[in-house]
Structures are given as C-alpha cells and as structure tokens.
Short mmCIF file of C-alpha atoms in Angstrom, two decimals:
data_model
loop_
_atom_site.label_atom_id
_atom_site.label_comp_id
_atom_site.label_asym_id
_atom_site.label_seq_id
_atom_site.Cartn_x
_atom_site.Cartn_y
_atom_site.Cartn_z
CA MET R 1 23.61 9.44 9.65
CA TRP R 2 21.50 12.51 10.25
CA ALA R 3 23.40 14.58 7.42
CA GLU R 4 22.51 10.77 5.18
CA ALA R 5 19.20 10.90 6.34
CA THR R 6 18.27 14.53 5.89
CA ARG R 7 20.03 14.22 2.42
CA VAL R 8 17.10 10.69 1.50
CA ALA R 9 14.81 12.23 2.63
CA SER R 10 14.40 15.95 1.18
CA ILE R 11 15.43 14.81 -1.83
CA GLY R 12 12.86 11.58 -1.78
CA PHE R 13 9.85 14.38 -0.90
CA ALA R 14 11.51 16.76 -3.13
CA GLY R 15 11.11 13.75 -6.10
CA VAL R 16 7.81 12.46 -5.55
CA PHE R 17 6.30 16.10 -5.33
CA PHE R 18 8.50 16.98 -9.26
CA VAL R 19 7.38 13.20 -10.86
CA LEU R 20 3.63 14.04 -9.94
CA ILE R 21 3.72 17.37 -10.88
CA ILE R 22 5.71 16.43 -14.57
CA LEU R 23 2.74 13.70 -13.75
CA THR R 24 0.24 15.91 -13.49
CA ILE R 25 0.93 18.25 -17.03
CA SER R 26 1.53 15.04 -18.19
CA VAL R 27 -2.12 14.01 -17.59
CA LYS R 28 -3.09 17.48 -19.16
CA ILE R 29 -1.29 17.94 -22.12
CA MET R 30 -2.79 14.48 -22.88
CA SER R 31 -5.67 15.21 -22.23
CA PHE R 32 -6.06 18.12 -24.70
CA PHE R 33 -4.59 16.22 -27.21
CA CYS R 34 -7.20 13.11 -26.31
CA LYS R 35 -10.02 15.18 -26.80
CA LEU R 36 -8.58 17.08 -29.91
CA ILE R 37 -8.38 13.68 -31.58
CA ASP R 38 -11.23 12.30 -30.66
CA LYS R 39 -13.59 15.81 -32.20
CA LYS R 40 -11.39 14.98 -35.00
CA GLY R 41 -12.54 11.37 -35.84
CA GLY R 42 -16.18 12.89 -35.01
CA LYS R 43 -16.01 14.64 -38.00
CA LYS R 44 -14.73 12.19 -40.35
CA MET X 1 15.39 -50.44 24.01
CA ASP X 2 12.20 -49.06 23.92
CA PHE X 3 13.27 -46.40 26.66
CA ASN X 4 15.08 -44.89 24.16
CA LEU X 5 13.13 -45.12 21.22
CA PHE X 6 10.52 -43.12 23.34
CA HIS X 7 12.26 -41.18 23.83
CA GLU X 8 13.72 -40.08 20.77
CA LEU X 9 10.52 -39.91 19.96
CA LEU X 10 8.88 -37.41 22.19
CA LEU X 11 12.29 -34.99 21.22
CA LYS X 12 10.45 -35.39 17.48
CA THR X 13 7.41 -34.18 18.96
CA GLY X 14 6.10 -30.56 18.99
CA VAL X 15 5.09 -30.46 22.79
CA ILE X 16 8.69 -30.82 24.22
CA HIS X 17 9.62 -28.29 22.33
CA LEU X 18 7.06 -25.38 23.07
CA THR X 19 7.36 -22.24 25.01
CA VAL X 20 5.49 -19.49 25.62
CA GLY X 21 5.70 -17.78 22.88
CA HIS X 22 4.64 -20.14 20.95
CA VAL X 23 2.46 -19.53 22.10
CA PHE X 24 1.74 -16.27 22.50
CA MET X 25 1.99 -15.60 18.64
CA TRP X 26 -1.15 -18.47 18.28
CA PHE X 27 -2.71 -15.93 20.10
CA VAL X 28 -1.82 -13.16 17.57
CA GLY X 29 -2.31 -15.45 14.38
CA PHE X 30 -5.61 -15.71 16.08
CA LEU X 31 -6.16 -11.89 16.50
CA PHE X 32 -5.37 -11.78 13.42
CA ILE X 33 -8.28 -14.57 12.15
CA TYR X 34 -10.58 -12.53 14.26
CA LEU X 35 -10.67 -9.10 13.23
CA ALA X 36 -10.38 -10.57 9.28
CA ILE X 37 -14.30 -12.80 10.57
CA LYS X 38 -15.70 -11.17 13.20
CA LYS X 39 -14.23 -7.86 12.29
CA ASP X 40 -13.67 -7.43 7.82
CA PHE X 41 -10.59 -6.19 8.31
CA GLU X 42 -8.92 -6.63 4.83
CA PRO X 43 -9.97 -10.54 5.38
CA LEU X 44 -8.35 -12.12 2.16
CA LEU X 45 -5.19 -10.96 3.60
CA LEU X 46 -6.13 -11.18 7.39
CA VAL X 47 -7.16 -15.00 7.03
CA PRO X 48 -3.87 -16.08 5.59
CA ILE X 49 -1.71 -14.04 7.18
CA GLY X 50 -3.61 -15.27 10.53
CA PHE X 51 -3.04 -18.83 10.21
CA SER X 52 0.63 -18.78 8.69
CA ILE X 53 1.58 -17.51 11.86
CA PHE X 54 -0.44 -20.49 13.43
CA LEU X 55 1.63 -23.00 11.58
CA VAL X 56 4.55 -21.68 11.69
CA ASN X 57 4.98 -21.07 15.71
CA MET X 58 3.99 -25.28 15.29
CA PRO X 59 7.75 -25.76 16.87
CA ILE X 60 9.68 -27.86 14.35
CA ALA X 61 7.72 -28.43 11.92
CA PRO X 62 9.37 -28.37 8.35
CA LEU X 63 7.45 -25.43 6.95
CA THR X 64 10.02 -22.18 6.56
CA GLY X 65 13.13 -24.20 6.07
CA PRO X 66 15.32 -23.03 2.69
CA ASN X 67 13.95 -26.50 1.05
CA GLU X 68 10.63 -26.40 3.22
CA LEU X 69 6.95 -25.71 1.59
CA ILE X 70 6.51 -22.15 3.21
CA GLY X 71 10.60 -20.60 2.70
CA LEU X 72 10.08 -22.06 -1.08
CA PHE X 73 6.92 -19.21 -1.35
CA PHE X 74 8.90 -17.33 0.18
CA ARG X 75 11.97 -17.31 -1.22
CA TYR X 76 10.53 -18.02 -5.12
CA GLY X 77 7.69 -15.25 -4.32
CA LEU X 78 8.62 -12.64 -1.85
CA GLU X 79 12.95 -12.90 -2.62
CA THR X 80 12.59 -12.48 -5.73
CA GLU X 81 10.33 -9.91 -6.15
CA ILE X 82 7.50 -11.43 -7.52
CA VAL X 83 5.43 -11.93 -5.64
CA PRO X 84 4.42 -8.20 -4.82
CA CYS X 85 4.11 -6.84 -8.66
CA LEU X 86 2.40 -9.46 -10.31
CA ILE X 87 -0.06 -7.83 -6.94
CA PHE X 88 0.22 -4.36 -8.78
CA LEU X 89 -0.87 -6.91 -11.98
CA GLY X 90 -3.98 -7.45 -10.27
CA ILE X 91 -5.06 -3.79 -8.93
CA GLY X 92 -3.71 -2.53 -11.71
CA ALA X 93 -6.57 -4.39 -13.57
CA LEU X 94 -9.43 -2.98 -11.39
CA THR X 95 -8.20 0.55 -11.13
CA ASP X 96 -9.78 3.04 -13.28
CA PHE X 97 -7.97 6.38 -13.45
CA GLY X 98 -11.06 7.91 -14.69
CA PRO X 99 -11.69 10.22 -11.67
CA MET X 100 -7.92 11.57 -11.76
CA ILE X 101 -7.51 11.95 -15.42
CA ALA X 102 -10.59 14.81 -15.04
CA ASN X 103 -9.45 16.16 -11.91
CA PRO X 104 -5.19 15.95 -11.75
CA LYS X 105 -4.52 18.40 -9.83
CA THR X 106 -5.61 15.69 -7.76
CA LEU X 107 -2.51 14.30 -7.78
CA LEU X 108 -1.05 16.17 -6.41
CA LEU X 109 -2.21 15.49 -3.05
CA GLY X 110 -1.47 11.95 -4.09
CA ALA X 111 2.35 13.33 -3.25
CA SER X 112 1.02 15.38 -0.04
CA ALA X 113 0.86 11.91 1.25
CA GLN X 114 3.50 10.44 1.90
CA LEU X 115 4.29 13.51 4.64
CA GLY X 116 3.79 10.26 6.94
CA VAL X 117 6.51 8.25 4.85
CA TYR X 118 9.34 10.99 5.89
CA ILE X 119 8.63 11.40 8.91
CA ALA X 120 8.45 8.14 9.81
CA PHE X 121 11.44 7.63 8.08
CA PHE X 122 13.73 10.42 10.63
CA GLY X 123 11.76 8.11 13.34
CA SER X 124 13.21 4.77 12.51
CA ILE X 125 16.55 6.79 12.78
CA VAL X 126 15.64 8.25 15.87
CA PHE X 127 14.78 4.71 18.14
CA GLY X 128 18.57 3.36 16.44
CA PHE X 129 17.48 1.48 12.99
CA THR X 130 19.63 1.86 9.93
CA VAL X 131 19.19 4.26 7.10
CA LYS X 132 17.46 1.69 4.51
CA GLU X 133 15.46 -0.10 7.44
CA ALA X 134 14.32 3.27 8.15
CA ALA X 135 13.15 3.93 4.74
CA SER X 136 11.58 0.21 4.95
CA ILE X 137 9.79 1.60 7.59
CA GLY X 138 8.57 5.10 6.46
CA ILE X 139 7.46 3.57 3.65
CA ILE X 140 4.63 2.33 5.88
CA GLY X 141 2.79 5.30 5.70
CA GLY X 142 2.00 4.84 2.02
CA ALA X 143 0.01 2.37 2.92
CA ASP X 144 0.71 -0.25 -0.22
CA GLY X 145 1.49 -3.34 1.73
CA PRO X 146 2.54 -4.46 -2.14
CA THR X 147 5.23 -1.18 -2.84
CA THR X 148 6.16 -2.16 0.90
CA ILE X 149 7.11 -5.56 1.04
CA TYR X 150 9.06 -4.57 -2.88
CA LEU X 151 10.83 -2.47 -0.60
CA ALA X 152 12.09 -4.43 2.50
CA THR X 153 12.62 -7.09 0.17
CA ALA X 154 15.51 -5.08 -1.75
CA LEU X 155 16.82 -2.61 1.62
CA ALA X 156 15.84 -4.59 4.46
CA PRO X 157 15.01 -8.21 3.84
CA HIS X 158 15.38 -9.37 7.73
CA MET X 159 12.32 -6.89 8.06
CA ILE X 160 10.28 -8.13 5.62
CA GLY X 161 7.72 -9.67 7.73
CA MET X 162 7.26 -6.85 10.54
CA VAL X 163 7.13 -4.38 7.81
CA ALA X 164 4.76 -5.77 5.87
CA ILE X 165 1.67 -6.95 9.25
CA ALA X 166 2.26 -3.35 10.25
CA ALA X 167 1.05 -1.60 6.66
CA TYR X 168 -1.57 -4.64 6.04
CA SER X 169 -2.94 -4.08 10.01
CA TYR X 170 -2.89 -0.20 9.52
CA MET X 171 -4.30 -0.54 5.86
CA SER X 172 -7.59 -2.35 7.76
CA MET X 173 -7.70 0.03 10.32
CA VAL X 174 -7.89 3.26 7.86
CA PRO X 175 -11.14 4.06 8.60
CA LEU X 176 -10.95 3.61 12.38
CA ILE X 177 -7.08 5.46 12.01
CA GLN X 178 -8.16 9.19 9.34
CA PRO X 179 -11.79 9.99 10.42
CA PRO X 180 -10.32 11.68 14.25
CA ILE X 181 -7.53 14.14 12.32
CA MET X 182 -8.78 14.14 9.59
CA LYS X 183 -12.30 15.89 11.67
CA LEU X 184 -9.35 17.70 13.68
CA LEU X 185 -7.51 19.46 10.63
CA THR X 186 -10.85 20.61 9.12
CA THR X 187 -14.06 22.90 10.09
CA GLU X 188 -17.72 21.76 9.57
CA LYS X 189 -17.68 24.68 6.13
CA GLU X 190 -14.91 23.16 4.69
CA ARG X 191 -16.44 19.08 5.49
CA LYS X 192 -19.74 20.51 4.11
CA ILE X 193 -18.02 22.19 0.94
CA ARG X 194 -19.40 20.00 -2.80
CA MET X 195 -17.48 19.70 -5.78
CA LYS X 196 -18.10 19.97 -9.12
CA GLN X 197 -19.95 17.15 -10.68
CA LEU X 198 -16.19 15.42 -12.93
CA ARG X 199 -16.23 15.48 -16.02
CA PRO X 200 -16.83 12.69 -18.29
CA VAL X 201 -12.94 10.54 -19.42
CA SER X 202 -13.16 9.22 -23.36
CA LYS X 203 -11.89 5.97 -23.91
CA THR X 204 -8.63 7.23 -25.78
CA GLU X 205 -7.58 9.27 -22.96
CA LYS X 206 -7.93 6.00 -19.81
CA ILE X 207 -5.63 4.04 -23.25
CA VAL X 208 -3.06 6.77 -23.87
CA PHE X 209 -2.75 7.60 -19.83
CA PRO X 210 -0.82 4.28 -18.88
CA LEU X 211 1.64 4.83 -21.63
CA VAL X 212 2.12 8.62 -20.49
CA ALA X 213 2.22 7.60 -17.00
CA THR X 214 4.78 5.17 -17.76
CA ILE X 215 6.93 6.91 -19.88
CA VAL X 216 7.19 9.34 -17.63
CA ILE X 217 7.77 7.36 -14.57
CA CYS X 218 9.83 5.48 -15.80
CA LEU X 219 12.29 7.72 -17.21
CA LEU X 220 12.20 9.70 -13.80
CA VAL X 221 12.50 7.18 -11.95
CA PRO X 222 13.77 3.85 -13.53
CA ASP X 223 13.26 2.05 -9.86
CA ALA X 224 10.07 2.78 -9.96
CA ALA X 225 9.93 0.47 -13.22
CA PRO X 226 9.49 -2.77 -11.98
CA LEU X 227 5.55 -2.05 -10.33
CA MET X 228 4.76 0.93 -12.69
CA GLY X 229 4.79 -1.22 -15.76
CA ILE X 230 3.59 -3.50 -14.30
CA PHE X 231 0.69 -1.77 -13.00
CA MET X 232 0.18 0.76 -16.33
CA ILE X 233 0.26 -2.99 -18.26
CA GLY X 234 -3.07 -4.92 -15.91
CA ASN X 235 -4.61 -1.30 -16.84
CA LEU X 236 -3.80 -1.31 -19.92
CA PHE X 237 -5.55 -5.00 -19.84
CA LYS X 238 -8.68 -2.90 -18.53
CA GLU X 239 -9.39 0.35 -20.73
CA CYS X 240 -7.95 -1.22 -23.98
CA LYS X 241 -11.47 -3.60 -24.07
CA VAL X 242 -9.51 -6.54 -26.47
CA VAL X 243 -8.10 -9.12 -24.12
CA ASP X 244 -10.30 -10.58 -22.59
CA ARG X 245 -9.07 -13.24 -20.91
CA LEU X 246 -5.81 -12.04 -19.86
CA LEU X 247 -8.19 -8.85 -17.67
CA LYS X 248 -10.04 -11.44 -16.41
CA THR X 249 -7.15 -12.89 -15.01
CA SER X 250 -5.22 -10.58 -14.00
CA GLN X 251 -8.12 -9.97 -11.47
CA ASN X 252 -9.23 -12.30 -10.43
CA ASP X 253 -7.60 -16.48 -10.33
CA LEU X 254 -4.36 -15.02 -11.34
CA LEU X 255 -4.44 -12.21 -8.25
CA ASN X 256 -6.16 -14.46 -5.79
CA ILE X 257 -3.51 -16.95 -6.44
CA VAL X 258 -0.98 -14.70 -5.23
CA THR X 259 -2.64 -13.08 -2.12
CA ILE X 260 -2.35 -16.73 -1.17
CA VAL X 261 1.32 -16.68 -1.18
CA LEU X 262 2.12 -13.20 -0.26
CA GLY X 263 -0.20 -13.97 3.02
CA ILE X 264 1.88 -17.52 3.71
CA SER X 265 4.76 -16.23 3.35
CA VAL X 266 4.12 -12.80 5.48
CA GLY X 267 2.87 -14.39 7.96
CA ALA X 268 5.92 -17.01 7.66
CA THR X 269 7.80 -13.82 9.02
CA MET X 270 6.35 -13.68 12.27
CA LYS X 271 8.07 -16.34 14.69
CA ALA X 272 7.56 -15.83 18.10
CA GLU X 273 11.98 -16.32 18.29
CA ILE X 274 11.89 -13.17 15.44
CA PHE X 275 9.02 -11.86 16.76
CA LEU X 276 9.22 -10.91 19.81
CA LYS X 277 11.50 -8.21 20.46
CA PRO X 278 10.99 -4.90 20.68
CA GLN X 279 12.09 -4.31 17.44
CA PRO X 280 8.45 -4.86 15.87
CA ILE X 281 6.92 -3.09 18.43
CA PHE X 282 9.05 -0.26 17.42
CA ILE X 283 7.35 -0.50 13.60
CA PHE X 284 4.10 -0.71 15.09
CA ILE X 285 4.09 2.25 16.76
CA LEU X 286 6.39 4.39 13.44
CA GLY X 287 4.05 2.48 11.14
CA LEU X 288 1.01 4.53 12.79
CA PHE X 289 2.69 7.82 12.66
CA ALA X 290 3.31 7.14 8.95
CA PHE X 291 -0.13 6.37 9.22
CA ALA X 292 -1.05 9.70 11.11
CA PHE X 293 1.26 11.81 9.39
CA SER X 294 -0.04 10.74 5.99
CA THR X 295 -3.24 11.88 6.34
CA VAL X 296 -2.24 14.89 7.46
CA GLY X 297 -0.17 15.95 4.83
CA GLY X 298 -3.24 15.02 2.34
CA VAL X 299 -6.31 17.46 3.52
CA LEU X 300 -3.65 19.88 4.63
CA LEU X 301 -2.33 20.63 1.01
CA ALA X 302 -5.54 20.43 0.13
CA LYS X 303 -6.52 24.10 2.42
CA ILE X 304 -3.18 25.20 0.91
CA MET X 305 -4.65 24.64 -2.53
CA ASN X 306 -8.20 25.59 -1.44
CA LEU X 307 -6.30 29.72 -0.78
CA PHE X 308 -5.29 29.32 -5.00
CA LEU X 309 -8.10 27.67 -6.64
CA LYS X 310 -12.08 28.76 -7.93
CA GLU X 311 -13.55 25.92 -6.70
CA LYS X 312 -12.90 25.02 -4.47
CA ILE X 313 -12.68 20.61 -3.39
CA ASN X 314 -12.78 19.38 0.04
CA PRO X 315 -10.00 18.75 2.24
CA LEU X 316 -11.48 14.90 3.36
CA ILE X 317 -10.19 13.84 0.12
CA GLY X 318 -6.94 14.58 0.36
CA SER X 319 -7.72 12.28 2.72
CA ALA X 320 -7.19 9.73 0.65
CA GLY X 321 -4.56 10.13 -1.20
CA VAL X 322 -2.48 6.94 0.20
CA SER X 323 -3.17 4.37 -1.04
CA ALA X 324 -5.83 1.73 0.66
CA VAL X 325 -7.62 1.77 -2.20
CA PRO X 326 -10.58 2.75 -2.18
CA MET X 327 -10.71 2.23 1.61
CA ALA X 328 -9.70 6.01 2.31
CA ALA X 329 -12.05 6.78 -0.36
CA ARG X 330 -14.81 5.74 1.33
CA VAL X 331 -13.13 6.94 4.52
CA SER X 332 -13.23 10.35 2.92
CA GLU X 333 -16.53 9.85 1.70
CA ARG X 334 -18.19 8.15 4.94
CA VAL X 335 -16.55 11.09 7.27
CA GLY X 336 -18.41 14.00 4.17
CA ALA X 337 -21.30 12.06 3.90
CA GLU X 338 -21.68 12.33 8.30
CA ALA X 339 -20.47 16.74 7.43
CA ASP X 340 -23.50 16.96 4.93
CA PRO X 341 -26.09 13.84 4.33
CA LYS X 342 -25.81 14.60 0.23
CA ASN X 343 -22.60 15.64 -0.26
CA HIS X 344 -21.30 12.01 -2.12
CA LEU X 345 -17.32 12.66 -2.57
CA LEU X 346 -16.46 8.70 -3.40
CA MET X 347 -15.39 9.06 -6.93
CA HIS X 348 -13.99 13.04 -6.14
CA ALA X 349 -11.71 10.87 -3.40
CA MET X 350 -10.66 8.31 -5.61
CA GLY X 351 -8.60 10.08 -7.88
CA PRO X 352 -5.84 10.80 -4.91
CA ASN X 353 -6.10 7.78 -4.07
CA VAL X 354 -4.87 6.14 -7.04
CA ALA X 355 -2.14 9.08 -6.85
CA GLY X 356 -1.14 7.66 -3.49
CA VAL X 357 -0.65 3.91 -5.47
CA ILE X 358 1.38 6.65 -7.81
CA GLY X 359 3.29 8.03 -5.17
CA THR X 360 4.66 5.46 -2.69
CA ALA X 361 5.72 3.56 -5.69
CA VAL X 362 7.78 6.73 -6.59
CA ALA X 363 8.80 7.80 -3.28
CA ALA X 364 10.31 3.91 -3.37
CA GLY X 365 11.77 3.50 -6.60
CA MET X 366 13.26 7.68 -4.69
CA PHE X 367 14.95 5.27 -1.89
CA LEU X 368 15.33 2.46 -4.19
CA SER X 369 17.18 4.54 -6.63
CA MET X 370 19.84 6.77 -3.65
CA LEU X 371 20.29 3.42 -1.18
CA LYS X 372 20.87 0.11 -3.25
#
C-alpha cells in the first residue's frame, strides 16, 4: 500500500506542476499572439 | 384495542427513536447555523448544510431513503456529479483570469499550494484509510468544495459528506488558519515587498484563455475535463460579452439553485449513526493539516521564486494558491496591509488564487486517472 501511495503522490504532485508549467508557457505564447493580433487590428 | 393503536402510533413518532446521538447532531447543526449567521462563515453553504444536519437527525423521518426527497437530491445531484460541475459553471462565470494572464508565473503558486493535498494523503494512509479514501481526504487541502465532492463521489462515495463538511468548514476558516502560518514563514521585510502594478489584459486574451486552458488541461489530464471544461465554458460566457442571459443565469439563478441542492445533500450525509465515529474526527484533523501545508507550500515556493526573480513577488500571495476564491486572496491583502497599510496585494493574489482552482482540479484529475 505504501508503495502505491508513494507512486500516486509523487506522480500526482509532479503532474500538477507539469500541467501548470505547460499552461504558464501556453499563456505566455497566447499573450504574445493576442498582442500581435490586437496591434494588427489597431493599425487597420 | 385502542391501547394497541395508541402503542402503534407511539412507535411511529420520532420521540421513541430519539437518541443522544441525534440530539448531539442537532447541536452540530445549530453550530453551523450559528457560525453562518453570527460569524458570517460561508453563510450560503453553512445555512443549508446546518439545517439539513438538523433535519436528517429527526429520527425515522422519511427524508434520505432511496426514493425520499433528500435521497433523490443526493442521488441525482451528487452521485451523478452534476451539482459540482454546475457549481463550476457558475464559478467560471464569476472568475476573472486577468491577474493570472498578466502574471502567468503565479500559476506555479497554484501548483505548490497543492502540497497539503499530498501531505494529508500520506497522513490518511497512516491513519489506516485506503488509498482511494486517502485521495478523497487529501483533496480537502485544495480548499475547493466542488472538486472535493467530485473526487470523493468517484473514489470514496461513502465519505462524501464527511470530506465535504471538512472542506467547507475549513474554507470558511481560511481567515483564521492562514495568517499565523503566513507570518511564521515570512519576515517583516518580505511582507512589505511591493509588487509592480499588473499590466492591462486585452479582451482578446481573456476570450482566448478559456480555449487554451481547455486544450492544455483536457489533453494532459482528461479526467479533469468535466470540471475544467464546464469551468471554462462559464468563463467564456463572461468574457465574450454576447451571451448576457446565459451569463446572468450561470452567475445567479443556476448557481443559487445548485448551491441549495448541494448544501442540503451534503448536510444530509451527517446522520448521527454515520457521523459519530472516530473516522470523521480523523478526517477533520487531516483536513486541517492539508490546509496548513497547502498554505506553507504556496508561501515557500514564492520565497524560492524570489531567489531567481529580478522583480520580487510578495510571498504572502503564495498562500492564496489554495483555491478558496476570493477569501484566500483577501487574507493575503489583509496580512500585507498589516505590515504596510499602503501595500495592496489583492489583485496580485487573485492570480495564484484562480490558479489554485485549476491546480486542485488537475490534482483531482491526476488522482482519478491513477485510481479510478
């Protein structure tokens, strides 16, 4: 049981960090492109 | 003959079946109602929960059986996981992701504030709970009621009431639990750190975010999709500005209706014969540990990030990484203002606060994908 618990906790906590790091990077990329789109829209 | 009829009638009254346990639970119900009315602790939830505890501890009242009123609320609302997801729709419709989009690194604080989830998970194993039960208890540390119920329904349905009560009780006590821990882990100088004003976030960013977040989360953790998908639909209603009627319904009427069903159903699980055992006491102790360590996780990661960042962040905003929106952010603001009354941290703390909602849902999804 302890082996399973350790596996679940370590993978789980690492997984939460991994997903949120990917989301952080995605938000950065999203903001970059949104600013680009907004700039182009502004010029028109 | 008449005596027999009288005897039969007497047996059908609750008075004959009343136990000390029932009366004790009445007092628990009264306590919840008192905390809600007098102390303003999560009144929208604690009033229905408190009254429901009181009501279901009326002996032999036909309320919680499979085809009885509250039993039906529970079966169709909670067991089917409809209510927690609909609550997420409302929360999404009320959430402003602007501060998080403006400062995306605060998402990491939402991840570190899940530390308590895993500490309580191990603690539960020590107390003799199974792995699935331990996950349902640990998630209390995420400070997110709907997610806690969602996970418990899937992994340990017999514990829904206990974990939900623990989660909502501690959520309402965030202003009492967090400040001492935050002060213990930070210096006066750190508490006075002023953060640069957040940049304005464009409408385009706010509209695109729910779509991006849905892609990332649902592809990486499909088991979090029911919660996160509905949460993001609600948020899109808010940001797109073209579905005003849907937005208003999600934010008000629908959210209020499901909150009533949730409160009554959760309270109904606290019957004396179920609740007055050592198990719920352990759950409450573990829930407190979960909350405390989640606060520690958030504050410590903020301090670690400061070692590498040019523009320092105030570590007090780390504690807002536990979900409890917006109460945890308000606590960061209040503790920060005690150190420097002109330092306003509320908007900065909203970033990790909403990130905490995502973090807890992802943690629940991870548990589900490994244990379901």
